[in-house]
Short mmCIF file of C-alpha atoms and ligand atoms in Angstrom, two decimals:
data_model
loop_
_atom_site.label_atom_id
_atom_site.label_comp_id
_atom_site.label_asym_id
_atom_site.label_seq_id
_atom_site.Cartn_x
_atom_site.Cartn_y
_atom_site.Cartn_z
CA MET A 880 -11.80 -39.69 52.12
CA SER A 881 -13.65 -43.08 52.74
CA THR A 882 -14.73 -45.65 50.01
CA LEU A 883 -18.43 -46.08 50.14
CA LEU A 884 -18.57 -48.75 47.29
CA ARG A 885 -16.09 -51.24 45.94
CA ILE A 886 -16.78 -53.22 43.05
CA ASP A 887 -14.03 -56.25 42.57
CA SER A 888 -13.50 -58.08 39.32
CA VAL A 889 -17.10 -58.42 38.62
CA VAL A 890 -18.08 -60.80 35.63
CA LYS A 891 -21.48 -61.21 34.06
CA THR A 892 -22.06 -63.47 31.14
CA PHE A 893 -25.37 -63.84 29.00
CA PRO A 894 -25.42 -66.83 26.85
CA GLY A 895 -22.51 -66.29 24.12
CA LEU A 896 -21.66 -62.84 25.45
CA THR A 897 -19.16 -61.36 28.02
CA ALA A 898 -21.15 -58.27 29.12
CA LEU A 899 -18.61 -57.57 32.25
CA ASP A 900 -15.20 -58.98 32.15
CA LYS A 901 -13.58 -58.63 35.47
CA VAL A 902 -14.79 -54.87 36.14
CA SER A 903 -13.23 -53.28 39.25
CA LEU A 904 -14.60 -49.65 40.47
CA SER A 905 -14.85 -47.70 43.53
CA VAL A 906 -16.44 -44.69 44.69
CA ASP A 907 -15.48 -42.71 47.47
CA SER A 908 -17.67 -40.40 49.84
CA GLY A 909 -18.18 -36.80 48.03
CA GLU A 910 -17.21 -38.25 44.53
CA ILE A 911 -19.17 -38.09 41.22
CA LEU A 912 -17.73 -41.12 39.19
CA ALA A 913 -18.83 -41.10 35.37
CA VAL A 914 -19.18 -44.49 33.73
CA ILE A 915 -19.12 -44.23 29.98
CA GLY A 916 -18.67 -46.61 26.98
CA HIS A 917 -20.45 -47.38 23.67
CA ASN A 918 -23.90 -49.03 23.25
CA GLY A 919 -23.73 -52.43 24.68
CA SER A 920 -20.45 -51.92 26.41
CA GLY A 921 -22.03 -53.17 29.68
CA LYS A 922 -23.05 -49.94 31.93
CA SER A 923 -26.45 -50.96 32.43
CA THR A 924 -25.54 -54.58 33.28
CA LEU A 925 -23.16 -53.17 36.05
CA VAL A 926 -26.06 -50.93 37.21
CA LYS A 927 -28.48 -53.89 37.13
CA ILE A 928 -25.77 -55.96 39.14
CA LEU A 929 -25.61 -53.17 41.97
CA ALA A 930 -29.45 -53.16 42.10
CA GLY A 931 -29.80 -57.09 42.34
CA VAL A 932 -31.76 -57.32 39.15
CA TYR A 933 -28.84 -59.43 37.66
CA LEU A 934 -26.83 -62.02 39.57
CA LYS A 935 -23.26 -61.68 39.17
CA ASP A 936 -21.10 -64.78 37.81
CA ALA A 937 -18.02 -63.83 39.98
CA GLY A 938 -16.62 -60.79 41.90
CA GLN A 939 -17.41 -58.86 44.55
CA VAL A 940 -19.67 -55.63 45.55
CA THR A 941 -18.82 -54.32 48.83
CA LEU A 942 -20.68 -51.36 50.47
CA SER A 943 -19.26 -49.51 53.55
CA SER A 944 -20.80 -49.66 57.01
CA SER A 945 -18.57 -47.73 59.20
CA ALA A 946 -18.65 -47.42 63.02
CA GLU A 947 -17.25 -43.97 62.55
CA HIS A 948 -20.39 -42.84 61.15
CA GLY A 949 -22.53 -44.61 63.65
CA GLU A 950 -23.64 -48.11 62.53
CA GLU A 951 -24.75 -46.52 59.25
CA VAL A 952 -24.88 -49.02 56.06
CA THR A 953 -24.58 -47.20 52.87
CA GLU A 954 -27.70 -47.65 50.82
CA MET A 955 -28.03 -47.31 47.06
CA HIS A 956 -30.49 -45.26 45.32
CA PHE A 957 -31.17 -45.75 41.50
CA ILE A 958 -32.29 -43.99 38.56
CA HIS A 959 -32.42 -46.76 35.77
CA GLN A 960 -32.15 -46.29 32.19
CA ASP A 961 -35.57 -47.68 31.64
CA LEU A 962 -36.59 -45.67 34.98
CA ALA A 963 -38.34 -48.90 36.33
CA LEU A 964 -41.63 -47.19 37.58
CA ILE A 965 -44.70 -48.93 37.93
CA PRO A 966 -46.74 -47.58 35.17
CA GLU A 967 -50.35 -48.24 36.67
CA LEU A 968 -49.38 -46.40 39.86
CA THR A 969 -49.43 -42.52 40.39
CA ALA A 970 -46.22 -40.93 40.66
CA LEU A 971 -47.02 -40.51 44.44
CA GLU A 972 -47.51 -44.07 44.87
CA ASN A 973 -44.12 -44.84 42.93
CA LEU A 974 -42.57 -42.50 45.46
CA TYR A 975 -43.74 -43.80 48.52
CA LEU A 976 -43.69 -47.48 47.46
CA ALA A 977 -39.86 -46.88 46.97
CA LYS A 978 -39.91 -46.61 50.78
CA GLY A 979 -41.67 -49.73 51.30
CA THR A 980 -45.12 -48.90 51.84
CA LEU A 981 -48.19 -48.58 49.83
CA ALA A 982 -50.30 -47.08 52.78
CA PRO A 983 -48.08 -44.18 54.39
CA ASN A 984 -49.39 -42.62 57.62
CA ASP A 985 -49.67 -39.19 56.34
CA VAL A 986 -50.60 -39.04 52.67
CA ALA A 987 -50.94 -35.45 52.58
CA ALA A 988 -47.26 -34.76 53.96
CA GLU A 989 -45.89 -37.26 51.23
CA ARG A 990 -47.67 -35.33 48.60
CA ALA A 991 -46.33 -32.11 49.68
CA ARG A 992 -42.93 -33.92 49.81
CA ALA A 993 -43.26 -35.24 46.14
CA ARG A 994 -44.48 -31.74 44.93
CA GLU A 995 -41.40 -30.12 46.51
CA LEU A 996 -39.09 -32.75 45.08
CA ILE A 997 -40.60 -32.26 41.26
CA GLY A 998 -40.68 -28.67 41.92
CA ARG A 999 -37.04 -28.30 41.91
CA PHE A 1000 -36.97 -29.17 38.34
CA GLY A 1001 -39.73 -26.69 37.03
CA ASN A 1002 -43.17 -26.68 37.04
CA VAL A 1003 -45.02 -29.33 39.27
CA PHE A 1004 -47.22 -31.66 37.60
CA ASN A 1005 -50.06 -33.58 38.77
CA VAL A 1006 -48.68 -36.46 40.98
CA ASP A 1007 -52.06 -38.11 41.40
CA ILE A 1008 -52.35 -39.40 37.86
CA PRO A 1009 -50.97 -42.94 36.86
CA VAL A 1010 -46.99 -42.74 35.49
CA LYS A 1011 -48.18 -43.96 32.23
CA ARG A 1012 -49.89 -40.72 31.46
CA LEU A 1013 -47.23 -38.74 32.07
CA SER A 1014 -44.59 -37.62 29.34
CA PRO A 1015 -40.96 -39.22 29.08
CA GLY A 1016 -39.68 -36.10 30.68
CA GLN A 1017 -42.06 -35.90 33.56
CA ARG A 1018 -41.28 -39.78 34.12
CA ALA A 1019 -37.83 -39.12 34.21
CA ILE A 1020 -38.46 -36.62 36.86
CA VAL A 1021 -40.28 -38.71 38.89
CA ALA A 1022 -37.96 -41.49 38.82
CA ILE A 1023 -35.05 -38.72 39.84
CA ALA A 1024 -37.46 -37.39 42.80
CA ARG A 1025 -37.93 -41.09 43.78
CA ALA A 1026 -33.88 -41.50 43.70
CA LEU A 1027 -33.73 -38.19 45.79
CA ASP A 1028 -36.32 -39.17 48.35
CA GLY A 1029 -35.94 -41.17 51.47
CA TRP A 1030 -32.26 -40.70 52.61
CA GLU A 1031 -31.66 -41.48 56.22
CA HIS A 1032 -27.99 -40.23 56.37
CA PRO A 1033 -26.11 -38.38 53.60
CA ARG A 1034 -23.61 -41.04 53.02
CA ASN A 1035 -25.32 -42.96 50.30
CA VAL A 1036 -24.49 -44.05 46.83
CA ILE A 1037 -26.74 -42.83 44.10
CA VAL A 1038 -26.39 -44.07 40.49
CA LEU A 1039 -27.84 -42.46 37.48
CA ASP A 1040 -28.15 -44.47 34.38
CA GLU A 1041 -28.69 -41.92 31.49
CA PRO A 1042 -31.26 -39.70 33.35
CA THR A 1043 -30.98 -36.67 31.15
CA GLU A 1044 -31.89 -38.31 27.83
CA SER A 1045 -35.35 -36.52 27.54
CA LEU A 1046 -34.52 -33.56 29.54
CA HIS A 1047 -34.19 -30.19 28.71
CA LYS A 1048 -31.09 -27.84 29.47
CA SER A 1049 -32.78 -26.36 32.65
CA GLU A 1050 -34.01 -29.74 34.10
CA VAL A 1051 -30.65 -31.03 33.30
CA ASP A 1052 -29.27 -28.00 35.37
CA ALA A 1053 -31.59 -28.53 38.31
CA LEU A 1054 -30.55 -32.38 38.39
CA PHE A 1055 -26.87 -31.55 38.54
CA GLN A 1056 -27.39 -28.97 41.18
CA ALA A 1057 -29.14 -31.71 43.16
CA VAL A 1058 -26.45 -34.42 42.41
CA ARG A 1059 -23.72 -31.73 43.35
CA GLN A 1060 -25.28 -31.24 46.61
CA LEU A 1061 -25.70 -34.84 47.58
CA ALA A 1062 -21.90 -35.26 46.82
CA ALA A 1063 -21.08 -32.14 48.95
CA ASP A 1064 -23.22 -33.63 51.97
CA GLY A 1065 -21.05 -37.00 51.63
CA ALA A 1066 -22.90 -38.91 48.85
CA GLY A 1067 -21.03 -40.91 46.20
CA VAL A 1068 -22.43 -40.76 42.74
CA ILE A 1069 -22.30 -43.06 39.75
CA PHE A 1070 -23.29 -40.92 36.46
CA ILE A 1071 -23.87 -42.59 33.19
CA SER A 1072 -24.14 -40.56 30.08
CA HIS A 1073 -23.39 -40.50 26.40
CA ARG A 1074 -23.40 -36.69 26.76
CA LEU A 1075 -19.77 -36.09 27.09
CA ASP A 1076 -20.13 -32.45 27.81
CA GLU A 1077 -22.09 -33.46 30.70
CA VAL A 1078 -19.73 -36.08 31.98
CA LEU A 1079 -16.54 -33.31 31.82
CA GLU A 1080 -19.12 -30.62 33.34
CA LEU A 1081 -20.15 -32.78 36.32
CA ALA A 1082 -17.64 -35.85 37.03
CA ASP A 1083 -14.54 -35.90 39.13
CA ARG A 1084 -13.34 -39.01 37.49
CA VAL A 1085 -14.37 -41.06 34.50
CA ALA A 1086 -14.43 -44.84 33.89
CA VAL A 1087 -14.64 -46.16 30.30
CA LEU A 1088 -15.97 -49.53 29.43
CA ARG A 1089 -15.31 -51.03 26.00
CA ASP A 1090 -17.13 -54.48 25.35
CA GLY A 1091 -17.32 -55.10 29.07
CA VAL A 1092 -13.69 -54.25 29.70
CA LYS A 1093 -12.79 -51.14 31.88
CA VAL A 1094 -10.28 -49.58 29.78
CA ALA A 1095 -9.65 -46.32 31.60
CA ASP A 1096 -10.09 -44.84 35.02
CA GLU A 1097 -8.97 -41.33 35.16
CA PRO A 1098 -9.64 -37.94 36.68
CA THR A 1099 -11.55 -35.75 34.56
CA ALA A 1100 -8.88 -32.63 34.97
CA SER A 1101 -6.71 -34.91 32.60
CA LEU A 1102 -9.45 -35.27 30.09
CA ASP A 1103 -11.05 -33.63 27.24
CA HIS A 1104 -13.85 -34.30 24.56
CA GLY A 1105 -11.51 -35.60 22.10
CA ARG A 1106 -9.74 -38.09 24.49
CA LEU A 1107 -12.97 -39.48 25.61
CA VAL A 1108 -13.91 -40.29 22.20
CA GLU A 1109 -10.49 -41.94 21.98
CA LEU A 1110 -11.23 -44.17 24.91
CA ILE A 1111 -14.62 -44.94 24.27
CA THR A 1112 -14.00 -46.05 20.53
CA GLY A 1113 -10.56 -47.03 20.78
CA SER A 1114 -9.70 -44.75 18.05
CA SER A 1115 -9.19 -40.86 17.49
CA GLU A 1116 -12.18 -38.82 16.62
CA THR A 1117 -13.35 -38.21 13.04
CA GLU A 1118 -14.66 -34.78 12.53
CA ARG A 1119 -17.78 -34.75 10.35
CA ALA A 1120 -18.74 -31.79 8.40
CA VAL A 1121 -21.98 -30.28 9.78
CA ALA A 1122 -24.86 -30.63 7.39
CA GLU A 1123 -25.34 -28.04 4.31
CA ARG A 1124 -28.10 -25.99 5.85
CA THR A 1125 -29.40 -24.56 2.64
CA VAL A 1126 -31.83 -27.09 1.09
CA SER A 1127 -34.06 -26.70 -1.75
CA ALA A 1128 -37.39 -27.57 0.05
CA GLY A 1129 -40.11 -29.14 -2.05
CA ALA A 1130 -44.00 -29.28 -2.06
CA PRO A 1131 -45.71 -28.96 1.59
CA MET A 1132 -45.84 -32.59 2.87
CA LEU A 1133 -47.83 -31.68 5.91
CA ALA A 1134 -49.54 -28.45 6.21
CA VAL A 1135 -51.57 -27.43 9.57
CA THR A 1136 -53.23 -24.56 10.77
CA GLY A 1137 -54.76 -23.66 13.99
CA LEU A 1138 -53.88 -27.02 15.49
CA ARG A 1139 -54.64 -27.60 19.34
CA GLY A 1140 -55.07 -30.20 21.63
CA GLY A 1141 -53.58 -31.77 24.55
CA GLY A 1142 -50.70 -29.40 25.44
CA ILE A 1143 -50.70 -27.37 22.11
CA GLU A 1144 -52.80 -24.12 22.27
CA HIS A 1145 -52.42 -23.00 18.82
CA LEU A 1146 -49.87 -24.03 16.25
CA ASP A 1147 -49.58 -23.56 12.61
CA LEU A 1148 -46.94 -25.58 10.86
CA THR A 1149 -45.63 -26.45 7.20
CA LEU A 1150 -43.32 -29.27 6.57
CA ARG A 1151 -41.93 -29.36 2.78
CA ALA A 1152 -40.33 -32.31 1.17
CA GLY A 1153 -36.60 -32.39 1.73
CA GLU A 1154 -36.58 -30.19 5.07
CA ILE A 1155 -35.51 -30.97 8.65
CA VAL A 1156 -37.26 -28.99 11.04
CA GLY A 1157 -36.74 -28.95 14.75
CA ILE A 1158 -38.93 -28.49 17.83
CA ALA A 1159 -37.46 -27.36 20.85
CA GLY A 1160 -38.86 -26.50 24.33
CA VAL A 1161 -38.70 -27.18 28.07
CA LEU A 1162 -41.03 -30.02 29.52
CA GLY A 1163 -44.66 -28.70 29.24
CA SER A 1164 -43.78 -26.43 26.43
CA GLY A 1165 -45.91 -28.46 23.96
CA ARG A 1166 -42.68 -30.25 22.55
CA GLU A 1167 -43.61 -33.50 23.74
CA ALA A 1168 -47.26 -33.29 22.85
CA LEU A 1169 -46.89 -32.23 19.30
CA PRO A 1170 -45.55 -35.58 17.58
CA THR A 1171 -48.67 -37.56 18.91
CA LEU A 1172 -51.00 -34.81 17.83
CA LEU A 1173 -49.72 -34.85 14.33
CA PHE A 1174 -49.53 -38.61 14.31
CA GLY A 1175 -53.13 -39.01 15.25
CA ALA A 1176 -52.25 -40.80 18.40
CA THR A 1177 -53.98 -38.32 20.50
CA PRO A 1178 -57.01 -36.31 19.68
CA SER A 1179 -56.51 -32.78 18.24
CA LEU A 1180 -58.35 -29.92 16.23
CA ALA A 1181 -56.97 -28.10 13.47
CA ASP A 1182 -58.56 -25.16 11.14
CA ALA A 1183 -56.96 -27.19 8.32
CA PHE A 1184 -54.71 -30.19 8.06
CA GLU A 1185 -53.32 -31.51 4.94
CA LEU A 1186 -50.97 -34.58 4.61
CA VAL A 1187 -49.27 -35.33 1.34
CA GLY A 1188 -51.65 -32.66 -0.41
CA ARG A 1189 -54.83 -34.17 0.97
CA PRO A 1190 -57.05 -32.90 3.55
CA TYR A 1191 -56.88 -35.17 6.63
CA ASP A 1192 -59.46 -34.60 9.19
CA HIS A 1193 -60.05 -38.04 10.92
CA ARG A 1194 -56.54 -38.60 12.19
CA PHE A 1195 -55.47 -42.02 13.76
CA PRO A 1196 -52.41 -44.15 13.60
CA GLU A 1197 -52.98 -46.68 11.03
CA GLU A 1198 -54.35 -44.20 8.90
CA SER A 1199 -51.34 -42.03 9.08
CA ILE A 1200 -48.91 -44.89 8.21
CA ARG A 1201 -50.91 -45.77 5.46
CA ARG A 1202 -50.51 -42.28 4.29
CA GLY A 1203 -46.80 -42.40 4.61
CA MET A 1204 -46.38 -40.93 8.10
CA ALA A 1205 -43.81 -42.63 10.54
CA TYR A 1206 -43.45 -41.66 14.22
CA VAL A 1207 -40.05 -42.83 16.22
CA PRO A 1208 -41.52 -42.04 19.70
CA ALA A 1209 -39.23 -40.99 22.81
CA ASP A 1210 -40.74 -43.85 24.64
CA ARG A 1211 -39.30 -46.73 22.69
CA VAL A 1212 -40.41 -49.32 25.13
CA ARG A 1213 -43.91 -48.75 25.90
CA LEU A 1214 -44.95 -46.83 22.56
CA GLY A 1215 -42.38 -48.19 19.91
CA SER A 1216 -41.73 -51.88 20.28
CA VAL A 1217 -42.91 -55.01 21.35
CA ARG A 1218 -40.31 -56.23 23.88
CA GLU A 1219 -41.08 -60.26 23.48
CA PHE A 1220 -40.85 -60.17 19.76
CA THR A 1221 -37.40 -60.39 18.11
CA ALA A 1222 -35.56 -57.59 16.38
CA ARG A 1223 -36.72 -58.74 12.84
CA GLU A 1224 -40.49 -58.79 14.16
CA ASN A 1225 -40.38 -55.49 15.26
CA MET A 1226 -38.77 -54.09 12.07
CA THR A 1227 -41.16 -55.43 9.95
CA LEU A 1228 -44.47 -54.94 11.91
CA PRO A 1229 -45.65 -51.61 10.61
CA GLU A 1230 -45.57 -52.78 7.10
CA LEU A 1231 -46.39 -56.56 6.36
CA ARG A 1232 -48.18 -56.19 3.19
CA SER A 1233 -45.16 -55.95 0.85
CA LEU A 1234 -44.15 -59.51 2.41
CA ARG A 1235 -47.45 -61.21 1.86
CA THR A 1236 -47.51 -64.12 -0.72
CA ARG A 1237 -50.15 -64.77 -3.11
CA THR A 1238 -51.73 -67.31 -0.35
CA GLY A 1239 -51.75 -64.25 2.31
CA SER A 1240 -48.87 -65.58 4.53
CA ILE A 1241 -45.87 -63.87 5.05
CA ASN A 1242 -42.89 -64.65 2.88
CA ALA A 1243 -40.57 -65.52 5.62
CA ALA A 1244 -37.25 -65.64 3.74
CA GLN A 1245 -38.02 -62.05 2.24
CA GLU A 1246 -38.73 -60.92 5.74
CA ARG A 1247 -35.39 -62.36 7.18
CA GLU A 1248 -33.29 -60.82 4.17
CA GLU A 1249 -34.98 -57.29 4.96
CA ALA A 1250 -34.24 -57.66 8.70
CA SER A 1251 -30.62 -58.63 8.17
CA ARG A 1252 -30.09 -55.72 5.65
CA LEU A 1253 -31.69 -53.32 8.12
CA ILE A 1254 -29.55 -54.65 10.84
CA ASP A 1255 -26.60 -54.38 9.11
CA GLU A 1256 -27.43 -50.82 7.99
CA PHE A 1257 -28.21 -49.50 11.28
CA GLN A 1258 -25.26 -51.34 12.98
CA VAL A 1259 -27.64 -53.31 15.49
CA ARG A 1260 -25.12 -54.83 17.87
CA PRO A 1261 -25.04 -57.61 18.65
CA PRO A 1262 -26.28 -58.53 15.04
CA ARG A 1263 -28.77 -60.87 16.00
CA ARG A 1264 -31.86 -60.66 14.08
CA GLU A 1265 -33.72 -63.32 16.15
CA GLN A 1266 -32.97 -61.91 19.45
CA ARG A 1267 -35.77 -60.50 21.79
CA PHE A 1268 -35.93 -56.70 21.58
CA GLY A 1269 -35.94 -56.45 25.37
CA ALA A 1270 -32.40 -57.98 25.43
CA PHE A 1271 -30.79 -55.32 23.27
CA SER A 1272 -29.14 -52.60 24.99
CA GLY A 1273 -30.68 -49.13 25.14
CA GLY A 1274 -28.78 -47.53 22.14
CA ASN A 1275 -29.32 -50.63 19.99
CA GLN A 1276 -32.99 -50.71 20.77
CA GLN A 1277 -33.01 -47.27 19.29
CA LYS A 1278 -31.18 -48.27 15.91
CA ILE A 1279 -33.96 -50.99 15.78
CA MET A 1280 -36.78 -48.72 15.90
CA PHE A 1281 -35.15 -46.52 13.30
CA ALA A 1282 -34.85 -49.30 10.83
CA LYS A 1283 -38.42 -50.05 11.54
CA TRP A 1284 -39.57 -46.77 10.59
CA LEU A 1285 -37.25 -45.95 7.66
CA ARG A 1286 -37.92 -49.18 5.97
CA ASN A 1287 -41.12 -47.84 4.41
CA LYS A 1288 -39.53 -44.81 2.92
CA PRO A 1289 -42.06 -42.40 4.80
CA SER A 1290 -43.24 -39.00 3.35
CA VAL A 1291 -43.34 -37.39 6.77
CA LEU A 1292 -41.17 -38.42 9.53
CA LEU A 1293 -41.74 -37.50 13.05
CA LEU A 1294 -38.95 -38.11 15.44
CA GLU A 1295 -38.69 -37.55 19.09
CA GLU A 1296 -35.39 -37.64 20.84
CA PRO A 1297 -33.94 -39.62 17.92
CA THR A 1298 -30.51 -40.39 19.34
CA GLN A 1299 -31.36 -40.98 22.90
CA GLY A 1300 -28.98 -43.44 24.56
CA VAL A 1301 -27.08 -43.94 21.22
CA ASP A 1302 -23.24 -43.64 21.29
CA ILE A 1303 -21.41 -41.48 18.85
CA GLY A 1304 -20.84 -43.84 16.21
CA ALA A 1305 -24.29 -44.72 16.06
CA LYS A 1306 -25.47 -41.40 16.34
CA ALA A 1307 -23.73 -40.74 13.04
CA ALA A 1308 -25.29 -43.32 11.42
CA ILE A 1309 -28.65 -42.23 12.40
CA TYR A 1310 -27.81 -38.71 11.17
CA GLU A 1311 -26.94 -39.76 7.84
CA ALA A 1312 -30.23 -41.81 7.67
CA VAL A 1313 -32.23 -39.00 8.61
CA GLU A 1314 -30.46 -36.87 5.94
CA ALA A 1315 -30.78 -39.55 3.58
CA ALA A 1316 -34.52 -39.62 3.96
CA ALA A 1317 -34.75 -36.00 3.73
CA ALA A 1318 -32.68 -36.00 0.48
CA ALA A 1319 -35.16 -38.88 -0.93
CA GLY A 1320 -38.01 -36.26 -0.27
CA ALA A 1321 -39.41 -36.94 3.08
CA ALA A 1322 -40.48 -33.92 5.18
CA VAL A 1323 -38.47 -34.52 8.81
CA LEU A 1324 -39.74 -33.09 12.20
CA VAL A 1325 -37.23 -33.40 15.17
CA CYS A 1326 -38.49 -32.85 18.47
CA SER A 1327 -35.55 -32.75 20.55
CA SER A 1328 -34.31 -31.63 23.98
CA ASP A 1329 -30.62 -31.89 22.89
CA ALA A 1330 -29.86 -28.35 21.40
CA LYS A 1331 -26.58 -29.73 19.57
CA GLU A 1332 -28.62 -31.91 17.79
CA LEU A 1333 -31.02 -29.71 16.61
CA LEU A 1334 -28.17 -27.74 15.24
CA ARG A 1335 -26.64 -30.48 13.63
CA LEU A 1336 -29.72 -31.78 11.75
CA CYS A 1337 -32.08 -28.98 11.29
CA GLN A 1338 -32.61 -26.08 8.88
CA ARG A 1339 -34.91 -24.13 11.23
CA VAL A 1340 -36.05 -24.87 14.63
CA ILE A 1341 -39.34 -23.71 16.01
CA VAL A 1342 -39.14 -23.23 19.71
CA LEU A 1343 -42.42 -23.95 21.64
CA ARG A 1344 -43.57 -22.17 24.99
CA ASP A 1345 -46.70 -22.70 26.63
CA GLY A 1346 -48.11 -24.47 23.90
CA VAL A 1347 -47.50 -22.04 21.16
CA GLN A 1348 -44.53 -20.99 19.04
CA ALA A 1349 -42.40 -18.61 20.87
CA GLU A 1350 -39.80 -18.16 18.21
CA GLU A 1351 -38.49 -19.42 14.82
CA LEU A 1352 -34.57 -19.73 14.51
CA SER A 1353 -32.74 -20.38 11.25
CA GLY A 1354 -29.74 -19.09 9.64
CA GLU A 1355 -27.53 -16.55 11.51
CA SER A 1356 -30.07 -16.79 14.54
CA LEU A 1357 -29.56 -20.56 14.98
CA THR A 1358 -27.12 -20.81 17.50
CA GLU A 1359 -27.06 -23.52 20.49
CA HIS A 1360 -26.88 -19.92 22.89
CA HIS A 1361 -30.22 -18.75 21.36
CA LEU A 1362 -31.90 -22.13 21.32
CA VAL A 1363 -31.04 -22.66 25.14
CA LEU A 1364 -31.91 -19.31 26.13
CA SER A 1365 -35.02 -19.32 24.22
CA GLY A 1366 -36.17 -22.44 25.57
CA TYR A 1367 -35.96 -21.07 29.05
CA GLY A 1368 -38.05 -18.10 28.11
CA LEU A 1369 -35.04 -15.69 28.47
CA LYS A 1370 -33.99 -12.79 26.03
CA ASP A 1371 -30.65 -12.84 24.45
CA MET A 1372 -27.89 -11.89 27.31
CA GLU A 1373 -24.91 -12.08 24.80
CA GLY A 1374 -21.74 -12.77 27.02
CA THR A 1375 -23.59 -13.74 30.09
CA ALA A 1376 -24.08 -17.59 28.92
N1 ATP B 1538 -31.13 -59.80 29.38
C1 ATP B 1538 -30.21 -60.10 28.70
N2 ATP B 1538 -30.00 -60.94 27.78
C2 ATP B 1538 -28.88 -61.18 26.96
N3 ATP B 1538 -28.12 -60.14 26.69
C3 ATP B 1538 -28.20 -59.08 27.33
C4 ATP B 1538 -29.16 -58.61 28.29
N4 ATP B 1538 -29.13 -57.52 28.97
C5 ATP B 1538 -28.10 -57.13 28.32
N5 ATP B 1538 -27.50 -57.84 27.21
C6 ATP B 1538 -26.16 -57.67 26.65
O1 ATP B 1538 -25.29 -57.27 27.26
C7 ATP B 1538 -24.38 -56.28 26.80
C8 ATP B 1538 -24.33 -55.15 27.37
O2 ATP B 1538 -25.49 -54.30 27.51
P1 ATP B 1538 -25.97 -53.02 28.60
O3 ATP B 1538 -27.29 -52.95 28.64
O4 ATP B 1538 -25.30 -53.23 29.76
O5 ATP B 1538 -25.27 -51.96 27.74
P2 ATP B 1538 -25.02 -50.58 27.75
O6 ATP B 1538 -23.54 -50.34 28.26
O7 ATP B 1538 -25.96 -49.98 29.12
O8 ATP B 1538 -25.59 -49.72 26.65
P3 ATP B 1538 -26.60 -48.54 26.09
O9 ATP B 1538 -25.48 -47.29 26.12
O10 ATP B 1538 -26.96 -49.03 24.83
O11 ATP B 1538 -27.55 -48.38 27.11
C9 ATP B 1538 -25.08 -56.04 25.43
O12 ATP B 1538 -24.50 -56.61 24.25
C10 ATP B 1538 -26.44 -56.42 25.57
O13 ATP B 1538 -27.01 -56.86 24.25
MG1 MG B 1539 -27.60 -48.83 29.13
#
């Protein structure tokens, strides 16, 4: 067994903060190492140092180059948390750009290769449209395909920073199969995820970061879910009771019949005050298309569309917000935030009228006070109201997005992958906030690729397939087993899962 990558006492500081404090790690050929830790613990910073995005302050990173395997120098391939694709370029161009060219000799061969790589994860989509027009899940697949492409020899290191956040179980399975194959061929793998079941399933060894310090590095065989939680948080797991499933649903807040447009063929949907309804389905099922159609960000047709008891025919986002709709998109960087604005500015942006003074300017003191309260309520770390959105870790960006939309007490709350990238502590806080919004009379729609999340939050879950409702699960039939099989389009096969 030979070591492909060695990280020795790496230190990285940002103004006023030590993101990595003398972290050492190594990855052997054939090994899958998981790196886990709470939001802001330093995982992506480590990845960015390996990729050369950030310069380290101290320490060493060594890649093997052994004569024993010719003069091969180990390369590193990355799937970054924010994917790092070029949105204006097509999927295909992003792929061959990674190999160092914008003008490949044989475009047809490159296209065939791209389609083959993408096809491993389900349906092939158009690789010739700009990446910015793909769904978050499709973009994740492009980034994965790019990392799997261009291997000159098998003994490389592949680094995956939360690659599964917008993927359905079937796509995750395909990814894991590809990763296992790479490891079997001699690659070293670094896998970052908050989904502890995935970590236990995939990794040979687990390293845990807490506030920039490595606090554990152990074989997976000696670990279980409870122990991982203990290592991440520094205390033992506090089990939370699952939400009471029977709620008394109130008046319809959103009622639509015959909805169709971009990815949805035909859908009837009623969301009542106090309800939390889930939407499940694989990539391309319509799951990813639905929220923007309802929000009016993409055009749709409907036989009838009512919002809070009134017909709503000319749908567009400003009007939706005005009528009490809120939308937390899966793509928080592109659709949900202004990177260069501070946390405060992002949080108050959707609704500034209530902050207006008599002279028409913004009441800055009131705005600061509201922002501080939200930062506190949603446990944003570091609690820096005036920090640029882009400088927060992925999970903390998600908390800011939530604060921003719940601030206005929406009547209809559309959520897409609401806890993507969020650690277990903050996840509980977000679930409580969603439940509180529902209890206060909001109708909530949760579109999620995470079956556990839907089970935890929803009273009923609608499974979409090919743009129509395939099934609705509630009560006894709402189990993880059913949900996963139904998403795949499989009949129940009790005992075989
Ligand atoms: N460019 C930056 N400027 C200032 N601080 C930064 C910058 N990038 C990261 N940080 C800070 O460094 C710490 C580590 O962030 P990092 O993104 O590595 O966390 P993470 O473990 O990947 O978290 P998550 O699970 O939320 O993705 C955080 O406190 C974050 O706010
Ligand atoms: Mg991260």
